[in-house]
PDB file of C-alpha atoms in Angstrom:
ATOM      1  CA  MET A  23     -13.344 -30.805  -6.144  1.00 47.00           C
ATOM      2  CA  LEU A  24     -12.412 -27.199  -6.905  1.00 58.00           C
ATOM      3  CA  SER A  25     -14.112 -24.392  -5.049  1.00 69.00           C
ATOM      4  CA  PRO A  26     -16.218 -22.088  -7.240  1.00 87.00           C
ATOM      5  CA  ASN A  27     -14.286 -19.227  -5.608  1.00 92.00           C
ATOM      6  CA  PRO A  28     -10.913 -20.444  -4.318  1.00 94.00           C
ATOM      7  CA  VAL A  29      -9.370 -18.674  -1.331  1.00 95.00           C
ATOM      8  CA  VAL A  30      -6.011 -17.099  -2.168  1.00 96.00           C
ATOM      9  CA  LYS A  31      -3.291 -17.626   0.451  1.00 96.00           C
ATOM     10  CA  LEU A  32      -1.305 -14.427   0.894  1.00 98.00           C
ATOM     11  CA  GLU A  33       1.705 -14.351   3.190  1.00 97.00           C
ATOM     12  CA  PRO A  34       1.404 -12.398   6.454  1.00 98.00           C
ATOM     13  CA  SER A  35       3.019  -8.959   6.776  1.00 97.00           C
ATOM     14  CA  SER A  36       3.342  -8.521   3.027  1.00 98.00           C
ATOM     15  CA  LEU A  37       2.568  -6.064   0.231  1.00 98.00           C
ATOM     16  CA  TYR A  38       0.910  -7.201  -3.001  1.00 99.00           C
ATOM     17  CA  ILE A  39      -0.417  -5.714  -6.196  1.00 99.00           C
ATOM     18  CA  SER A  40      -3.315  -7.577  -7.746  1.00 98.00           C
ATOM     19  CA  THR A  41      -4.620  -7.323 -11.273  1.00 98.00           C
ATOM     20  CA  THR A  42      -8.273  -7.850 -12.051  1.00 95.00           C
ATOM     21  CA  GLN A  43      -9.745  -8.240 -15.511  1.00 90.00           C
ATOM     22  CA  ILE A  44     -11.510  -5.206 -16.924  1.00 87.00           C
ATOM     23  CA  PHE A  45     -14.572  -6.463 -18.766  1.00 79.00           C
ATOM     24  CA  ALA A  46     -14.234  -6.542 -22.574  1.00 74.00           C
ATOM     25  CA  ARG A  47     -10.743  -4.980 -22.600  1.00 80.00           C
ATOM     26  CA  LEU A  48      -8.008  -7.553 -23.204  1.00 83.00           C
ATOM     27  CA  GLY A  49      -4.673  -6.471 -21.762  1.00 86.00           C
ATOM     28  CA  ALA A  50      -6.242  -3.853 -19.466  1.00 90.00           C
ATOM     29  CA  PHE A  51      -6.323  -4.514 -15.740  1.00 96.00           C
ATOM     30  CA  HIS A  52      -7.564  -2.918 -12.548  1.00 96.00           C
ATOM     31  CA  TRP A  53      -4.698  -2.619 -10.056  1.00 98.00           C
ATOM     32  CA  ILE A  54      -5.286  -2.991  -6.309  1.00 98.00           C
ATOM     33  CA  ILE A  55      -2.751  -2.881  -3.474  1.00 98.00           C
ATOM     34  CA  TYR A  56      -3.156  -5.504  -0.746  1.00 98.00           C
ATOM     35  CA  VAL A  57      -1.322  -5.329   2.573  1.00 98.00           C
ATOM     36  CA  THR A  58      -1.558  -8.267   4.955  1.00 98.00           C
ATOM     37  CA  ASP A  59      -1.128  -8.011   8.709  1.00 96.00           C
ATOM     38  CA  ALA A  60       0.777 -10.432  10.956  1.00 95.00           C
ATOM     39  CA  ASP A  61      -2.269 -12.740  10.975  1.00 95.00           C
ATOM     40  CA  GLY A  62      -2.533 -12.733   7.171  1.00 95.00           C
ATOM     41  CA  LYS A  63      -5.688 -10.587   7.060  1.00 96.00           C
ATOM     42  CA  ALA A  64      -5.689  -8.205   4.122  1.00 98.00           C
ATOM     43  CA  SER A  65      -6.524  -4.564   3.664  1.00 97.00           C
ATOM     44  CA  THR A  66      -7.106  -3.343   0.130  1.00 98.00           C
ATOM     45  CA  TYR A  67      -6.180   0.072  -1.219  1.00 98.00           C
ATOM     46  CA  GLN A  68      -7.390   1.131  -4.630  1.00 96.00           C
ATOM     47  CA  TRP A  69      -8.110   4.090  -6.874  1.00 95.00           C
ATOM     48  CA  SER A  70     -11.647   3.487  -8.067  1.00 92.00           C
ATOM     49  CA  GLU A  71     -14.917   5.080  -9.112  1.00 88.00           C
ATOM     50  CA  GLN A  72     -16.713   6.718  -6.220  1.00 84.00           C
ATOM     51  CA  GLY A  73     -20.186   7.151  -7.649  1.00 73.00           C
ATOM     52  CA  GLY A  74     -21.759  10.038  -5.837  1.00 65.00           C
ATOM     53  CA  THR A  75     -22.474  13.633  -6.698  1.00 66.00           C
ATOM     54  CA  PRO A  76     -21.899  14.925 -10.253  1.00 65.00           C
ATOM     55  CA  GLY A  77     -19.280  17.662 -10.382  1.00 63.00           C
ATOM     56  CA  LEU A  78     -17.229  16.214  -7.528  1.00 68.00           C
ATOM     57  CA  GLU A  79     -14.332  13.797  -7.885  1.00 75.00           C
ATOM     58  CA  ALA A  80     -15.418  10.809  -9.957  1.00 84.00           C
ATOM     59  CA  GLU A  81     -12.730   8.584  -8.462  1.00 91.00           C
ATOM     60  CA  GLY A  82     -10.847   8.339  -5.223  1.00 90.00           C
ATOM     61  CA  VAL A  83      -9.051   6.070  -2.801  1.00 94.00           C
ATOM     62  CA  ASP A  84     -11.042   3.165  -1.411  1.00 94.00           C
ATOM     63  CA  ILE A  85      -9.642   1.334   1.635  1.00 96.00           C
ATOM     64  CA  GLN A  86     -11.265  -1.833   2.983  1.00 96.00           C
ATOM     65  CA  GLU A  87     -10.462  -4.856   5.084  1.00 96.00           C
ATOM     66  CA  LEU A  88     -10.947  -8.110   3.208  1.00 94.00           C
ATOM     67  CA  HIS A  89     -10.966 -11.604   4.644  1.00 91.00           C
ATOM     68  CA  PRO A  90     -10.752 -14.057   3.124  1.00 95.00           C
ATOM     69  CA  VAL A  91      -9.058 -13.059  -0.113  1.00 96.00           C
ATOM     70  CA  THR A  92     -10.620 -14.979  -2.993  1.00 94.00           C
ATOM     71  CA  THR A  93     -10.126 -15.453  -6.722  1.00 94.00           C
ATOM     72  CA  TYR A  94     -13.414 -13.690  -7.512  1.00 92.00           C
ATOM     73  CA  SER A  95     -14.399 -10.427  -5.842  1.00 88.00           C
ATOM     74  CA  SER A  96     -17.752  -9.796  -4.181  1.00 84.00           C
ATOM     75  CA  THR A  97     -18.836  -8.259  -7.511  1.00 84.00           C
ATOM     76  CA  ASN A  98     -17.661 -11.396  -9.369  1.00 86.00           C
ATOM     77  CA  ASN A  99     -14.572  -9.803 -10.944  1.00 88.00           C
ATOM     78  CA  LEU A 100     -11.780 -12.253 -11.702  1.00 92.00           C
ATOM     79  CA  THR A 101      -8.455 -11.489 -10.017  1.00 95.00           C
ATOM     80  CA  LEU A 102      -5.826 -12.877 -12.356  1.00 96.00           C
ATOM     81  CA  ALA A 103      -2.761 -12.516 -10.163  1.00 97.00           C
ATOM     82  CA  PHE A 104      -1.305 -11.282  -6.902  1.00 98.00           C
ATOM     83  CA  PHE A 105       2.254  -9.978  -7.097  1.00 99.00           C
ATOM     84  CA  LYS A 106       4.114  -9.999  -3.792  1.00 99.00           C
ATOM     85  CA  ILE A 107       6.364  -6.946  -3.795  1.00 98.00           C
ATOM     86  CA  THR A 108       9.564  -8.033  -2.088  1.00 98.00           C
ATOM     87  CA  GLY A 109      11.457  -5.548   0.049  1.00 98.00           C
ATOM     88  CA  PHE A 110       8.406  -4.405   2.026  1.00 98.00           C
ATOM     89  CA  ASP A 111       9.162  -3.656   5.681  1.00 97.00           C
ATOM     90  CA  PRO A 112       6.632  -5.670   7.713  1.00 94.00           C
ATOM     91  CA  ALA A 113       6.973  -3.119  10.535  1.00 93.00           C
ATOM     92  CA  THR A 114       5.366  -0.445   8.332  1.00 93.00           C
ATOM     93  CA  PRO A 115       2.504   1.081  10.335  1.00 93.00           C
ATOM     94  CA  SER A 116      -0.865   0.866   8.599  1.00 93.00           C
ATOM     95  CA  ASP A 117      -1.259   4.642   8.913  1.00 94.00           C
ATOM     96  CA  LYS A 118       1.865   5.100   6.739  1.00 96.00           C
ATOM     97  CA  ILE A 119       0.307   2.950   4.024  1.00 97.00           C
ATOM     98  CA  ARG A 120      -2.952   4.879   4.337  1.00 96.00           C
ATOM     99  CA  GLN A 121      -1.064   8.194   4.103  1.00 97.00           C
ATOM    100  CA  ALA A 122       0.782   6.983   0.996  1.00 97.00           C
ATOM    101  CA  ALA A 123      -2.498   5.860  -0.588  1.00 97.00           C
ATOM    102  CA  LEU A 124      -4.135   9.221   0.064  1.00 96.00           C
ATOM    103  CA  ALA A 125      -1.066  11.257  -0.987  1.00 96.00           C
ATOM    104  CA  ALA A 126      -0.482   9.538  -4.346  1.00 96.00           C
ATOM    105  CA  PHE A 127      -2.937  11.844  -6.127  1.00 92.00           C
ATOM    106  CA  PRO A 128      -2.964  14.888  -3.834  1.00 80.00           C
ATOM    107  CA  ASP A 129      -5.448  16.847  -5.972  1.00 79.00           C
ATOM    108  CA  ARG A 130      -8.011  14.012  -5.667  1.00 79.00           C
ATOM    109  CA  GLY A 131      -8.743  13.829  -9.366  1.00 85.00           C
ATOM    110  CA  TYR A 132     -11.171  15.473 -11.729  1.00 85.00           C
ATOM    111  CA  PRO A 133     -14.989  15.544 -11.923  1.00 85.00           C
ATOM    112  CA  SER A 134     -15.086  12.789 -14.571  1.00 85.00           C
ATOM    113  CA  VAL A 135     -13.317   9.516 -15.229  1.00 87.00           C
ATOM    114  CA  ARG A 136     -12.576  10.755 -18.765  1.00 87.00           C
ATOM    115  CA  GLU A 137     -10.736  13.815 -17.394  1.00 88.00           C
ATOM    116  CA  ASN A 138      -8.795  11.584 -15.010  1.00 89.00           C
ATOM    117  CA  ARG A 139      -7.669   9.373 -17.907  1.00 89.00           C
ATOM    118  CA  GLN A 140      -6.730  12.412 -20.017  1.00 91.00           C
ATOM    119  CA  ASN A 141      -4.506  13.483 -17.115  1.00 90.00           C
ATOM    120  CA  ASN A 142      -3.038   9.987 -16.598  1.00 88.00           C
ATOM    121  CA  LEU A 143      -4.858   9.349 -13.319  1.00 92.00           C
ATOM    122  CA  THR A 144      -5.522   5.612 -13.357  1.00 95.00           C
ATOM    123  CA  CYS A 145      -5.495   2.775 -10.850  1.00 96.00           C
ATOM    124  CA  ARG A 146      -2.136   1.695 -12.301  1.00 97.00           C
ATOM    125  CA  THR A 147      -0.439   5.109 -12.084  1.00 97.00           C
ATOM    126  CA  TRP A 148      -1.901   5.556  -8.599  1.00 97.00           C
ATOM    127  CA  ALA A 149      -0.483   2.186  -7.414  1.00 98.00           C
ATOM    128  CA  LEU A 150       2.938   3.033  -8.849  1.00 98.00           C
ATOM    129  CA  LYS A 151       2.923   6.380  -7.030  1.00 97.00           C
ATOM    130  CA  VAL A 152       2.046   4.620  -3.775  1.00 98.00           C
ATOM    131  CA  LEU A 153       5.030   2.298  -4.287  1.00 98.00           C
ATOM    132  CA  ARG A 154       7.266   5.325  -4.950  1.00 98.00           C
ATOM    133  CA  ILE A 155       6.063   7.038  -1.750  1.00 98.00           C
ATOM    134  CA  LEU A 156       6.739   3.859   0.251  1.00 98.00           C
ATOM    135  CA  MET A 157      10.212   3.608  -1.330  1.00 97.00           C
ATOM    136  CA  ASP A 158      10.994   7.250  -0.602  1.00 97.00           C
ATOM    137  CA  GLY A 159       9.900   6.722   3.016  1.00 97.00           C
ATOM    138  CA  GLY A 160      12.105   3.644   3.448  1.00 97.00           C
ATOM    139  CA  TRP A 161       9.126   1.305   3.911  1.00 97.00           C
ATOM    140  CA  LEU A 162       9.851  -0.494   0.634  1.00 98.00           C
ATOM    141  CA  VAL A 163      13.482  -1.185  -0.222  1.00 98.00           C
ATOM    142  CA  ARG A 164      14.282  -2.400  -3.723  1.00 96.00           C
ATOM    143  CA  ASN A 165      17.075  -2.071  -6.270  1.00 95.00           C
ATOM    144  CA  ASP A 166      14.652  -1.196  -9.073  1.00 95.00           C
ATOM    145  CA  ILE A 167      12.024   1.446  -9.717  1.00 92.00           C
ATOM    146  CA  PRO A 168       8.226   1.194  -9.821  1.00 94.00           C
ATOM    147  CA  GLU A 169       8.262   1.179 -13.634  1.00 94.00           C
ATOM    148  CA  VAL A 170      10.199  -2.116 -13.585  1.00 96.00           C
ATOM    149  CA  ILE A 171       7.523  -3.561 -11.301  1.00 97.00           C
ATOM    150  CA  GLU A 172       4.900  -2.187 -13.701  1.00 97.00           C
ATOM    151  CA  ASP A 173       6.454  -3.987 -16.675  1.00 97.00           C
ATOM    152  CA  ILE A 174       6.603  -7.303 -14.805  1.00 97.00           C
ATOM    153  CA  VAL A 175       3.011  -7.010 -13.544  1.00 98.00           C
ATOM    154  CA  LYS A 176       1.637  -6.096 -16.985  1.00 96.00           C
ATOM    155  CA  LYS A 177       3.549  -8.835 -18.804  1.00 96.00           C
ATOM    156  CA  ARG A 178       2.671 -11.591 -16.348  1.00 96.00           C
ATOM    157  CA  SER A 179      -0.986 -10.500 -16.145  1.00 96.00           C
ATOM    158  CA  MET A 180      -1.271 -10.663 -19.936  1.00 95.00           C
ATOM    159  CA  GLU A 181       0.242 -14.168 -19.868  1.00 95.00           C
ATOM    160  CA  VAL A 182      -2.322 -15.329 -17.301  1.00 95.00           C
ATOM    161  CA  GLU A 183      -5.162 -13.666 -19.220  1.00 93.00           C
ATOM    162  CA  GLY A 184      -3.989 -15.399 -22.402  1.00 92.00           C
ATOM    163  CA  ASN A 185      -4.340 -18.808 -20.719  1.00 91.00           C
ATOM    164  CA  LEU A 186      -7.789 -18.476 -19.170  1.00 88.00           C
ATOM    165  CA  GLU A 187      -8.914 -21.807 -20.608  1.00 87.00           C
ATOM    166  CA  SER A 188      -6.694 -23.525 -18.011  1.00 88.00           C
ATOM    167  CA  PHE A 189      -7.299 -20.962 -15.227  1.00 90.00           C
ATOM    168  CA  THR A 190      -8.495 -22.411 -11.905  1.00 89.00           C
ATOM    169  CA  GLU A 191      -7.418 -19.788  -9.349  1.00 90.00           C
ATOM    170  CA  SER A 192      -5.469 -16.559  -9.005  1.00 93.00           C
ATOM    171  CA  VAL A 193      -1.722 -16.825  -9.531  1.00 94.00           C
ATOM    172  CA  VAL A 194       0.570 -15.629  -6.718  1.00 96.00           C
ATOM    173  CA  VAL A 195       4.033 -14.460  -7.808  1.00 95.00           C
ATOM    174  CA  ASP A 196       6.969 -12.887  -5.934  1.00 96.00           C
ATOM    175  CA  ILE A 197       8.635  -9.958  -7.690  1.00 95.00           C
TER     176      ILE A 197
END
């Protein structure tokens, strides 16, 4: 019998990008970076709404430990896929990943989500900047650029979303 919320097995000492459905917006996805430690426990890094005081940054970096990793989030969002980003150095210290996550948008965004979008500050562009920072620092070694990863992630996520009638658990793909 299938679990109502299957656990997703991510490889230890690895870097992933996940895509989660955005309600009522086909082809639009929330991007989250997952980094697993040597024991396979994940930390998530994401650019997301912060709630909070009007007039301050509407969005920011959210970092959390997550175990286990499941197909549905604690808020019942469906994670379509996890993309293992090959070329990640497993010896990368967690503080380097944290620094990259915090440095991707150094100005910390605008007071509203709308202003962030008008200035191309999204979870996707944030994740791609984090990958670029890791590449520039030698923590991620690949023969392509983040935009190639972006194209693969978007295309494959749309394929999974287009086949939800047969969906049973998140897809895990190496790229």
